[in-house]
Coordinates of C-alpha atoms in Angstrom, one line a residue:
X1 CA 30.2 1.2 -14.7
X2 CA 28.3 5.0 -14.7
X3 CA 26.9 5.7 -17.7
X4 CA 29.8 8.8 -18.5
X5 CA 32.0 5.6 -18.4
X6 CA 30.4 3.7 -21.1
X7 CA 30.3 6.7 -23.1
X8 CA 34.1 7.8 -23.3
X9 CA 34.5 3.7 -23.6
X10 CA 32.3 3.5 -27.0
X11 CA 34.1 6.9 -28.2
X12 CA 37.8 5.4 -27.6
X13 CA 36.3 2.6 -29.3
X14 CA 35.1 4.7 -32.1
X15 CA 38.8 6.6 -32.5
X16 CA 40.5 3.4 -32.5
X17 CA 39.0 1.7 -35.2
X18 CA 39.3 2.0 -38.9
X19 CA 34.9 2.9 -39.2
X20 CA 35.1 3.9 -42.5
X21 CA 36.7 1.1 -44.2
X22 CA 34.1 -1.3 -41.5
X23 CA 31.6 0.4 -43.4
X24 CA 32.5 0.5 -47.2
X25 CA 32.8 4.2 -47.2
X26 CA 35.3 3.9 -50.5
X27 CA 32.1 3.0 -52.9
X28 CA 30.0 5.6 -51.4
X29 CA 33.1 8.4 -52.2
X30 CA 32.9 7.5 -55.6
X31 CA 29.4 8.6 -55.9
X32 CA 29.3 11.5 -54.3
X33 CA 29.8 14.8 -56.1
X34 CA 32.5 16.1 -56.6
X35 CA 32.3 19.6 -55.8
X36 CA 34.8 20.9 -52.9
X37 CA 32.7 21.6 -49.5
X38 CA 34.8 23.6 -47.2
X39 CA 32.7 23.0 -43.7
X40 CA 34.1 25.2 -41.1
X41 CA 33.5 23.9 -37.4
X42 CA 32.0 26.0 -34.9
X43 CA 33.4 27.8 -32.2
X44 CA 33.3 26.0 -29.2
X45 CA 31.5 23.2 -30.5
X46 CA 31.9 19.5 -28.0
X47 CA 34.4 16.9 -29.7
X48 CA 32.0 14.3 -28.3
X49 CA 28.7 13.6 -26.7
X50 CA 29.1 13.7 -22.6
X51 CA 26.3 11.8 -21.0
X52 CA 26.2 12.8 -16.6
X53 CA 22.9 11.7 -16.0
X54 CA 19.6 9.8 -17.0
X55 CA 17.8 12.0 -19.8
X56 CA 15.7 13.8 -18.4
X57 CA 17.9 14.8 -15.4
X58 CA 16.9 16.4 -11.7
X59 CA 17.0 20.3 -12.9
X60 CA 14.7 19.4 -16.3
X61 CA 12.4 17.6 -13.8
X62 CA 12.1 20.8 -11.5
X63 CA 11.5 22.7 -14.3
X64 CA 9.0 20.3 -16.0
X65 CA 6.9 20.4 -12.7
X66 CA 7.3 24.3 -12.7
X67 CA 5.7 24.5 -16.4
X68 CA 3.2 21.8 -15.6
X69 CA 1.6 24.0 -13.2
X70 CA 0.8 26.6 -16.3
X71 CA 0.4 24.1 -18.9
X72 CA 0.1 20.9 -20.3
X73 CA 3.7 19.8 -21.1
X74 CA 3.5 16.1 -21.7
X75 CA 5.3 16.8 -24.7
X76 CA 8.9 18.1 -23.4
X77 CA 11.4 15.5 -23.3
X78 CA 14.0 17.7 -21.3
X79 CA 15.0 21.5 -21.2
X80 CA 17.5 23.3 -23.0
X81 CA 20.9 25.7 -22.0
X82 CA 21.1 27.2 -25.4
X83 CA 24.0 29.3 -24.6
X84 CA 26.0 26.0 -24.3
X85 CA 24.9 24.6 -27.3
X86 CA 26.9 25.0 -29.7
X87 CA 27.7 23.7 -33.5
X88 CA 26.3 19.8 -33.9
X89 CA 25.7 19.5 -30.1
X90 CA 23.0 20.5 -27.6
X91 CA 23.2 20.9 -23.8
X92 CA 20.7 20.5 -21.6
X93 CA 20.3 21.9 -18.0
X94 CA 21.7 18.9 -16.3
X95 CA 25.5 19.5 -18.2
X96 CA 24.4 16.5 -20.7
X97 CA 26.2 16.9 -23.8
X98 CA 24.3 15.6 -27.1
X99 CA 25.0 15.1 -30.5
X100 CA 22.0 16.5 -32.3
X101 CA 20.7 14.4 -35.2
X102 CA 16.7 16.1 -34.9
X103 CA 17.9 19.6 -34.5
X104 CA 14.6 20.9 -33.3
X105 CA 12.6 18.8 -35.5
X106 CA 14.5 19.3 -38.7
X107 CA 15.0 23.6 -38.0
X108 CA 18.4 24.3 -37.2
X109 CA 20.4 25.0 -40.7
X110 CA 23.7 25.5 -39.6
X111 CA 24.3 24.5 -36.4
X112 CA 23.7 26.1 -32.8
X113 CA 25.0 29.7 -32.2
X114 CA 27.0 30.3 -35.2
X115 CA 29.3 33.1 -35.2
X116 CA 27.5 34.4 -38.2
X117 CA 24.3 34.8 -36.3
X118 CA 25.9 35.8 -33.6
X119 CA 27.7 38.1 -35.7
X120 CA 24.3 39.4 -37.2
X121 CA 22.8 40.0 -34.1
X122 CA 25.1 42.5 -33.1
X123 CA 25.5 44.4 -36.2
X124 CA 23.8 47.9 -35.8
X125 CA 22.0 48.1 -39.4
X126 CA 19.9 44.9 -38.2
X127 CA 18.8 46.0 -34.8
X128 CA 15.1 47.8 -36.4
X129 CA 14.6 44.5 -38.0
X130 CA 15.1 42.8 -34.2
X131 CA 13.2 45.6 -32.4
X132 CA 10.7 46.4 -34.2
X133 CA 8.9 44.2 -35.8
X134 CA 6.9 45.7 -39.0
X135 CA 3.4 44.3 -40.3
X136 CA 5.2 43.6 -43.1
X137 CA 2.6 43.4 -45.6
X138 CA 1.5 47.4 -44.5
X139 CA 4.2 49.1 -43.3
X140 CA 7.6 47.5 -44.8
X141 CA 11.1 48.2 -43.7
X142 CA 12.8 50.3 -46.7
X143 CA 15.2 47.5 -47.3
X144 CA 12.5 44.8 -48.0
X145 CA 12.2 43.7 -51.0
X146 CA 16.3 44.0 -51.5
X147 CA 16.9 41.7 -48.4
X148 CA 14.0 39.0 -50.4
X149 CA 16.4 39.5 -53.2
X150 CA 19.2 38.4 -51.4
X151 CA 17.7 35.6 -49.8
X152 CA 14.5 34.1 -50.6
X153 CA 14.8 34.5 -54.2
X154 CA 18.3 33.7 -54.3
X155 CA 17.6 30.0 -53.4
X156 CA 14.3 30.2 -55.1
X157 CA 13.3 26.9 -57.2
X158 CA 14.1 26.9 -60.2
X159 CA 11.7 28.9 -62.5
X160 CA 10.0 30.7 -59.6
X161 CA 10.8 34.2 -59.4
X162 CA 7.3 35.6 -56.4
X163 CA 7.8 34.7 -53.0
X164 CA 5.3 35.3 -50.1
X165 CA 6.9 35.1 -46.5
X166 CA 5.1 33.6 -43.9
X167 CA 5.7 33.0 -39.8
X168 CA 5.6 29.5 -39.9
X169 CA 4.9 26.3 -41.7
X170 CA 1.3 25.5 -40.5
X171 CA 0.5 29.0 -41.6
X172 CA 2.6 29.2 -44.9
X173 CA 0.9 25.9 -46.1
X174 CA -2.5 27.6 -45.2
X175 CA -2.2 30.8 -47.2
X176 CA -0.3 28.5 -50.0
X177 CA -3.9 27.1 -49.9
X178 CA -5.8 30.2 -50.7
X179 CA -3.9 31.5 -53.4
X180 CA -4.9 27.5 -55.3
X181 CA -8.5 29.2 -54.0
X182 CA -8.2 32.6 -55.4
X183 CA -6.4 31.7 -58.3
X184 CA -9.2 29.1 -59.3
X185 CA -12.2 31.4 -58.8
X186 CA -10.4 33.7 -60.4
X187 CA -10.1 31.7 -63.6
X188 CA -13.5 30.6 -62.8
X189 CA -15.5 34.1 -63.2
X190 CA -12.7 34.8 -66.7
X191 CA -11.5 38.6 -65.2
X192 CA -14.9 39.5 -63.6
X193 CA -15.8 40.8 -60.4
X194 CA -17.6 38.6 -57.9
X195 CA -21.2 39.0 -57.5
X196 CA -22.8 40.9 -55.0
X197 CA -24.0 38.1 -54.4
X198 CA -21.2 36.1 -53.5
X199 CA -19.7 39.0 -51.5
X200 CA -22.7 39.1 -49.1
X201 CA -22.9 34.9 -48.5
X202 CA -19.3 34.3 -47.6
X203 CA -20.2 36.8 -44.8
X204 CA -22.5 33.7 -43.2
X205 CA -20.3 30.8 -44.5
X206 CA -22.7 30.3 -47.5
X207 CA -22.7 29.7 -50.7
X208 CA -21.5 31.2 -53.8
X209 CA -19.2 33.0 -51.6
X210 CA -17.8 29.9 -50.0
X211 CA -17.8 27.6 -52.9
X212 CA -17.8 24.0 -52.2
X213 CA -14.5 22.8 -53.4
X214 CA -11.6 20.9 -52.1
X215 CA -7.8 20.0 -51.9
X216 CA -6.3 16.8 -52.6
X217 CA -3.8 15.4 -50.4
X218 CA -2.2 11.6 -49.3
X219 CA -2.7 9.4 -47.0
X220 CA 0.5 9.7 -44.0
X221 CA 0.9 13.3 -45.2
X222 CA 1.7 15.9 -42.5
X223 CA 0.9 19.6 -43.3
X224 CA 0.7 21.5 -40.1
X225 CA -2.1 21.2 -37.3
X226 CA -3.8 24.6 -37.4
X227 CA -7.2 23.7 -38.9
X228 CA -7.1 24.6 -42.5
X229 CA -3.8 22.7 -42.4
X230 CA -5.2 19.9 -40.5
X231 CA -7.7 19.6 -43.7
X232 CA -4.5 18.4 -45.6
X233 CA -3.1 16.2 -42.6
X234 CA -3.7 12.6 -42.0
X235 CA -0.2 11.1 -40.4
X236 CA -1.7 10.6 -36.6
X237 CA -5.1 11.1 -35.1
X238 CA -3.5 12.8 -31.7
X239 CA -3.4 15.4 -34.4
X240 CA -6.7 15.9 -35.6
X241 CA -9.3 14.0 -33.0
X242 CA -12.4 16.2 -32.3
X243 CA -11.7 18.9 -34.9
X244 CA -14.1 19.4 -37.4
X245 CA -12.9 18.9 -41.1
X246 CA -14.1 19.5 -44.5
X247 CA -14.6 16.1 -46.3
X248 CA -11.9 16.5 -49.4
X249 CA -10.3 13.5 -51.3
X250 CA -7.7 12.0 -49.9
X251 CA -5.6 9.7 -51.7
X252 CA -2.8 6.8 -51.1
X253 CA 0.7 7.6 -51.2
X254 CA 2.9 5.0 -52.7
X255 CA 4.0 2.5 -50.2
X256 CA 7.1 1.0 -51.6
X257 CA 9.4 -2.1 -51.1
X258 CA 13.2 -2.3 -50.2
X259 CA 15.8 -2.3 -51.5
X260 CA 14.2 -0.3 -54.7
X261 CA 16.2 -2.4 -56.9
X262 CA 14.9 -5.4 -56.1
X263 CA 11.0 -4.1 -56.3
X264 CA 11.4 -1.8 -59.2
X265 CA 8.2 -3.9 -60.9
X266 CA 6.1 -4.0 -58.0
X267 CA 6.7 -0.4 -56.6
X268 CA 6.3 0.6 -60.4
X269 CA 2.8 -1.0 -60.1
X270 CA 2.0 0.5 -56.8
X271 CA 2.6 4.3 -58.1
X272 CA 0.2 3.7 -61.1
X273 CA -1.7 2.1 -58.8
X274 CA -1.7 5.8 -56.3
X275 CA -2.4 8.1 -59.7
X276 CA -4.9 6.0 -61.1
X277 CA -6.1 6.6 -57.4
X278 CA -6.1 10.2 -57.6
X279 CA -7.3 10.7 -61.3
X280 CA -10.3 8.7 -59.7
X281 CA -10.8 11.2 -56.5
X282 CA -10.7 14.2 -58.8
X283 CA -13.3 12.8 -60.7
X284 CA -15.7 11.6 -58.3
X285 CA -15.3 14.5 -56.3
X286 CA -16.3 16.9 -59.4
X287 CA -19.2 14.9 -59.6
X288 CA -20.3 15.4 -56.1
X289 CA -19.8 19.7 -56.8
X290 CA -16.5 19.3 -54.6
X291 CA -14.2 20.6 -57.4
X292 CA -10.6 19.8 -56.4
X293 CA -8.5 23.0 -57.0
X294 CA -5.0 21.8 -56.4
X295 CA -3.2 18.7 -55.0
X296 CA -0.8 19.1 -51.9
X297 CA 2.1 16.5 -51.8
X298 CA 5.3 16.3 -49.6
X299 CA 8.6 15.1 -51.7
X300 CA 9.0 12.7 -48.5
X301 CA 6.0 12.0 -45.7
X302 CA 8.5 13.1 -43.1
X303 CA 6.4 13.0 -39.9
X304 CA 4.1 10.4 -41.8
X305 CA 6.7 7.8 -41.7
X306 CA 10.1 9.5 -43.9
X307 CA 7.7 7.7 -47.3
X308 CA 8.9 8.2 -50.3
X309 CA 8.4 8.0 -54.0
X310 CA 10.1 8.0 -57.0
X311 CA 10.4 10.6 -59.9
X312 CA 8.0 8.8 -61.9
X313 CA 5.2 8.8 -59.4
X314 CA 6.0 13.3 -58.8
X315 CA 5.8 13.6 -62.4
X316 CA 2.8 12.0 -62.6
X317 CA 1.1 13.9 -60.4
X318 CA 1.9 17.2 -62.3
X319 CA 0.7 15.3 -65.2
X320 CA -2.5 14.7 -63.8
X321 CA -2.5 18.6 -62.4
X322 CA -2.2 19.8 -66.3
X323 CA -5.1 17.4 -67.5
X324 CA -7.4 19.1 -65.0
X325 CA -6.2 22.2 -64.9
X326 CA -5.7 23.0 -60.9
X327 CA -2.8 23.8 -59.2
X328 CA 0.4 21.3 -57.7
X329 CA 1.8 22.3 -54.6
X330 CA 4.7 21.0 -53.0
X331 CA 5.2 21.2 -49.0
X332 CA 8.8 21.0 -48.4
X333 CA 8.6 23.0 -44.7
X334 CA 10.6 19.6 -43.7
X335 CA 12.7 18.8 -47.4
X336 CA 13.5 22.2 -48.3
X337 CA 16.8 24.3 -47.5
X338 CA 19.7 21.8 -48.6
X339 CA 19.3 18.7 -46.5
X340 CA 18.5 16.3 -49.4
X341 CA 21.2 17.6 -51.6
X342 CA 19.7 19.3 -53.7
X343 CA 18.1 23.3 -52.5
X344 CA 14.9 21.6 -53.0
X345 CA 14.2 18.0 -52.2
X346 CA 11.5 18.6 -55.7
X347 CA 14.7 19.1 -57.8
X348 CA 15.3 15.6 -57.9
X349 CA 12.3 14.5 -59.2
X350 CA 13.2 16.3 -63.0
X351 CA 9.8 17.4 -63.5
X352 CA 8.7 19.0 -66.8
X353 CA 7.8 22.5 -65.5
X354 CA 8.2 24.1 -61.9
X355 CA 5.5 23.1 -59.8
X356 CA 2.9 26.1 -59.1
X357 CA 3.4 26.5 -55.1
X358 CA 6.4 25.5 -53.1
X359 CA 5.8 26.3 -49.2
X360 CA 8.6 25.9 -46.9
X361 CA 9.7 27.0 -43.2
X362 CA 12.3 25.3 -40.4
X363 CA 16.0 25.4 -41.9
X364 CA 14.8 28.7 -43.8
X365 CA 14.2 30.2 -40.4
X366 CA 10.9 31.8 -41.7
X367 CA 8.1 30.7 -43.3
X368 CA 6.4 32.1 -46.4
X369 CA 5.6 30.1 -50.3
X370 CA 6.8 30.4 -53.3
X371 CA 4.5 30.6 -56.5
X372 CA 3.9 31.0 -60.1
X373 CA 2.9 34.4 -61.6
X374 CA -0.7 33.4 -61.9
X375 CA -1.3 32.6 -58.2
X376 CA -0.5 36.0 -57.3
X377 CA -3.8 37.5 -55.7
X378 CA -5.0 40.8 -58.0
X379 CA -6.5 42.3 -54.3
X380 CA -4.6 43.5 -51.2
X381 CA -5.5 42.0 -48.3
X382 CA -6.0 38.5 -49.5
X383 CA -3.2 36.6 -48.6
X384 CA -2.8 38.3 -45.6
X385 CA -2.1 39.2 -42.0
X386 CA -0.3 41.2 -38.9
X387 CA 2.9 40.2 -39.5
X388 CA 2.9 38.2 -42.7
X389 CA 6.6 37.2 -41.2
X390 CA 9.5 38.6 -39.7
X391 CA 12.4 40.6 -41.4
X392 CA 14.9 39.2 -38.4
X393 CA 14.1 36.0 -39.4
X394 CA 15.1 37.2 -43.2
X395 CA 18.3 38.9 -41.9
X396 CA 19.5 35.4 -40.3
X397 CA 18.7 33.5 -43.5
X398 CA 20.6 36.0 -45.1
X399 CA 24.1 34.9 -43.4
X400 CA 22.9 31.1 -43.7
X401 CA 22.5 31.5 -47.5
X402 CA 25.9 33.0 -47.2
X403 CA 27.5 30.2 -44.9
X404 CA 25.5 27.5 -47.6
X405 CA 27.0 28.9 -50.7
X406 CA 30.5 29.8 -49.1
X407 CA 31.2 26.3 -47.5
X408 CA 28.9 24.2 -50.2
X409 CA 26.7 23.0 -47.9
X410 CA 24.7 21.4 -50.8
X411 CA 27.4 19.3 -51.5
X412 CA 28.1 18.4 -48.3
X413 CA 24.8 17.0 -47.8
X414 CA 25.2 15.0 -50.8
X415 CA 28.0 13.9 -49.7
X416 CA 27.0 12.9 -46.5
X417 CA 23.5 11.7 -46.8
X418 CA 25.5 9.2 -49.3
X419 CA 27.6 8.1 -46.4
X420 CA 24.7 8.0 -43.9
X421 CA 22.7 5.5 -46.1
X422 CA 25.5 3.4 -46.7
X423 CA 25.7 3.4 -42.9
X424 CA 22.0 2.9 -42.7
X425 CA 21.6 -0.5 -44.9
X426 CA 25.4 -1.8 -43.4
X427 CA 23.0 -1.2 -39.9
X428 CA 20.1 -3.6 -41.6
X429 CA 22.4 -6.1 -43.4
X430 CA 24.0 -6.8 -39.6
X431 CA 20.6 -7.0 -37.7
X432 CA 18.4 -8.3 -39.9
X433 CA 15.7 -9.4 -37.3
X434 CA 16.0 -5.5 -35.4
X435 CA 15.9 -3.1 -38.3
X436 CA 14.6 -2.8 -42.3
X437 CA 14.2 -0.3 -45.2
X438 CA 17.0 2.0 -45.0
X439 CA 16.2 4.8 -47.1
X440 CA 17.0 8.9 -47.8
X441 CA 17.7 11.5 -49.7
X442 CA 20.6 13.6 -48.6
X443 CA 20.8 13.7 -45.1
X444 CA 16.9 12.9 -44.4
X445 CA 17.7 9.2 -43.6
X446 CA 15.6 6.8 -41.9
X447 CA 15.5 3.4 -41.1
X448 CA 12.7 1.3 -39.6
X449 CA 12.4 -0.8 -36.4
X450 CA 10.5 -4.3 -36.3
X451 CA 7.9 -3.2 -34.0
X452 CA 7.4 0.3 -32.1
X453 CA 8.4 -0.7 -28.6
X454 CA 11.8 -1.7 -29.6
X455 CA 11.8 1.6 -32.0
X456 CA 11.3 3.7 -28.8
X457 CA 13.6 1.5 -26.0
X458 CA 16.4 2.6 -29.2
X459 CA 15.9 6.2 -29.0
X460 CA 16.4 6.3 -25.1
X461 CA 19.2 3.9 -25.7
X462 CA 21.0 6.3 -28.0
X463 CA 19.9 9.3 -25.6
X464 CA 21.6 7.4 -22.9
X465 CA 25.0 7.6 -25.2
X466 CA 24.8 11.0 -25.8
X467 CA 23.0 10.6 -29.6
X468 CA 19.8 12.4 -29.9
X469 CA 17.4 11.5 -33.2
X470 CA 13.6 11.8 -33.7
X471 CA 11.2 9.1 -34.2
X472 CA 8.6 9.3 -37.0
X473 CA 5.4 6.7 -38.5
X474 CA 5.1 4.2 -36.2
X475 CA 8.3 1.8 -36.4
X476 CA 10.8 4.7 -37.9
X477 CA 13.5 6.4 -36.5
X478 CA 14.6 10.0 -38.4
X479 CA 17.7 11.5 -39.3
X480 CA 17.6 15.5 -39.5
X481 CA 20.8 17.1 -39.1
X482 CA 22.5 20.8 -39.3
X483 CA 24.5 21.5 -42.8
X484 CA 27.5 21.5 -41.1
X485 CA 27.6 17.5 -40.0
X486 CA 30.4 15.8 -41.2
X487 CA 32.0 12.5 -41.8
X488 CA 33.4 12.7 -37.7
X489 CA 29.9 13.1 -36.3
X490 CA 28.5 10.2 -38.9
X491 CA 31.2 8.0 -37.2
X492 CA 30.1 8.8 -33.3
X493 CA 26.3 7.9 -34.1
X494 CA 27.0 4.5 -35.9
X495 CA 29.6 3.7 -33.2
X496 CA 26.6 4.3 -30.7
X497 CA 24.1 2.9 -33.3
X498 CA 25.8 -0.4 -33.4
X499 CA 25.8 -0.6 -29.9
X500 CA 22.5 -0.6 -29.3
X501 CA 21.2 -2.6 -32.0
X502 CA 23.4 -4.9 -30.8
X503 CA 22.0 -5.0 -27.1
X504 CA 18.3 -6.0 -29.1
X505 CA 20.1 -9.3 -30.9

């Protein structure tokens, strides 16, 4: 039987049984929320996957060995037709037909060619913000800070009212970095001036103008892998083998037990035992002159592993940032822009006051941080560069804030990531010997395999059906999907899901 075969087999199969009662959905209804979500499909958008050959096909092999021979492209898995992807699906150049759970790795907000983008494209007040792209921190379009108004700082965190916009995540989370710099020296030299001194060392990478101090960040953590990003970063060493790096602390992030209610003791104990962790590493690294200025955290270690921690454990580490005095920084370039249910994945965590840098990138389409008044830079030119963004990038957020807010997409990924969990530990409970630790928040869902080589034999399986995901850690496969999945696309991967685990009994 050809693989197409199997594929409108399992989806018959899909239509013709009752999938939400096989899989409890009643209970999870009853906690979702219950605002209305209105999610409008997509023009054009596949009603299933359609699988024609193996992944990658002939034509993304032809064109693999065409970029080969002008770079190294180990990485591609197969190539893209973008015009025929449309909505929850992607196409690839041999007519394949996926349903996109990775989207990108985590970037795509609401789907492939909306007609909203495609709508914004075309209108002629946004072609100077396509054409020509402005150094933005120089020479501004006239509309700037009213289209940050109407975007960025209308989905801003709560209690954060400065935004800085960035090009991407590596970058945003390395100028997000500098301002904890500044705004430490800053506080350091009480209103001052530096030295002359200090402005003629940092010249030759010396001292006082490059002061020795340091960032905390986690063990698993995944901040970008440009190098002052790569400081912060410690999820796989493919990322950071033969680069130099400065030698700041580096503490463990919570590794905690499931089901959560059946460890809520032990992973209690294994949270105190991270922050006792990092009060230590702030300590011993003031004593060695390697004053830590700020500590970096991810709500979830998505490339790490999809770790989490609980509210307790977040609001400890701001605790531990007011007894010291440095800054707290949350990455959410992954977490941020709806998909855990919340705006902010750092909304769930209650915490006492807003944290003092919030970076973010991917589903916001640009990059850029967010930050409390007093990490503002008092100097031009300090947080800094070319481009410092991209106003098109700004005008396309603009209609996906719109298409968020108009269809409550927030909602919808509460609703759904409620229904994808419960999908998630039904998967666990039936294979107990394949898969473990179902966990999420929202829609960033992940489950873990018993070993690595089954983990990746599951994601070709699924590719072979038409289901694309993404893997992360070392056993896990990740959930990312657009804000417009619903209930019918949940359905088609745990149809195929089943299916495969169920070939590793």
């Amino acid at each position: 039987m050809s693989s197409l075969q199997n594929v409108g087999r399992s989806l018959a199969r899909c239509a013709a049984q009752n999938v939400a009662r096989r899989r409890n959905i009643q209970s999870v209804r009853c906690q979702s929320t219950a605002a209305s979500v209105n999610v409008q499909p997509v023009e054009d958008e596949p009603a299933a996957p359609m699988v024609k050959t193996p992944i990658p096909g002939p034509r993304s092999k032809e064109l693999l060995k065409d970029l080969e021979s002008i770079q190294n492209s180990e990485a591609v898995q197969f190539f893209v037709d973008y015009d025929r992807s449309h909505g929850n699906y992607i196409t690839d150049v041999d007519d394949n037909v996926l349903l996109d759970l990775y989207t990108q790795i985590a970037s795509i907000p609401i789907g492939y060619n909306h007609p909203n983008l495609l709508a914004a494209m075309q209108k002629p007040e946004n072609l100077g913000h396509f054409i020509n792209r402005p150094a933005l921190a120089v020479f501004p379009p006239k509309d700037w800070a009213e289209k940050l108004r109407n975007t960025l700082l209308t989905v801003a965190p709560p209690g954060m009212a400065e935004v800085q916009t960035m090009a991407c995540g590596a970058c945003s989370v390395e100028h997000a970095q500098k301002a904890l710099f500044i705004e430490y020296k800053a506080r350091q030299r009480g209103g001052a001036p530096p030295t002359e001194e200090e402005l003629t060392s940092c010249l030759m990478n010396q001292a006082p103008g490059n002061p020795d101090l340091s960032i905390l960040s986690f063990k698993g953590a995944f901040h970008g892998r440009t190098m002052g990003a790569l400081a912060l970063t410690h999820s796989k060493a493919i990322h950071k083998l033969d680069f130099p790096a400065p030698d700041w602390p580096t503490a463990s992030f919570p590794q905690l037990r499931y089901p959560l209610e059946d460890f809520v003791q032990e992973n209690r104990a294994e949270e105190d035992r991270c922050l006792a962790e990092v009060r230590d590493l702030i300590e011993k690294y003031q004593k060695k002159g390697r004053s830590v200025v700020g500590i970096c955290v991810e709500p979830i270690q998505c490339e790490g592993g999809d770790n989490h921690a609980t509210a307790y454990f977040f609001q400890g580490l701001q605790d531990i940032a007011r007894e010291n005095t440095i800054g707290l920084m949350f990455d959410e370039v992954q977490t941020g822009c709806a998909a855990s249910g919340k705006f902010w994945a750092h909304e769930h965590w209650n915490l006492r006051e807003p944290p003092d840098i919030v970076s973010f990138a991917k589903k916001m389409l640009t990059g850029g941080f967010y930050y409390r008044q007093n990490y503002r830079p008092q100097q031009g030119f300090r947080i800094f560069n070319t481009w410092v963004g991209d106003p098109a990038k700004v005008t396309l957020l603009e209609e996906v804030v719109k298409v968020i807010q108009s269809q409550n997409l927030v909602a919808n990924m509460a609703n759904l990531g409620a229904y994808l969990q419960q999908g998630l530990k039904d998967a666990q409970t039936k294979f107990p010997g394949v898969v473990k630790n179902a966990r999420g928040l929202g829609t960033l869902c992940s489950i873990d395999f018993n070993n690595s080589a089954t983990r990746d034999k599951a994601l070709l399986a699924l590719r072979g059906k038409g289901i694309h995901v993404g893997s992360c850690g070392d056993v896990s496969i990740r959930l990312r999907p657009t804000l417009i999945f619903q209930k019918k696309h949940a359905d088609l991967f745990f149809d195929c899901f089943d299916s495969v685990l169920s070939s590793f009994k």
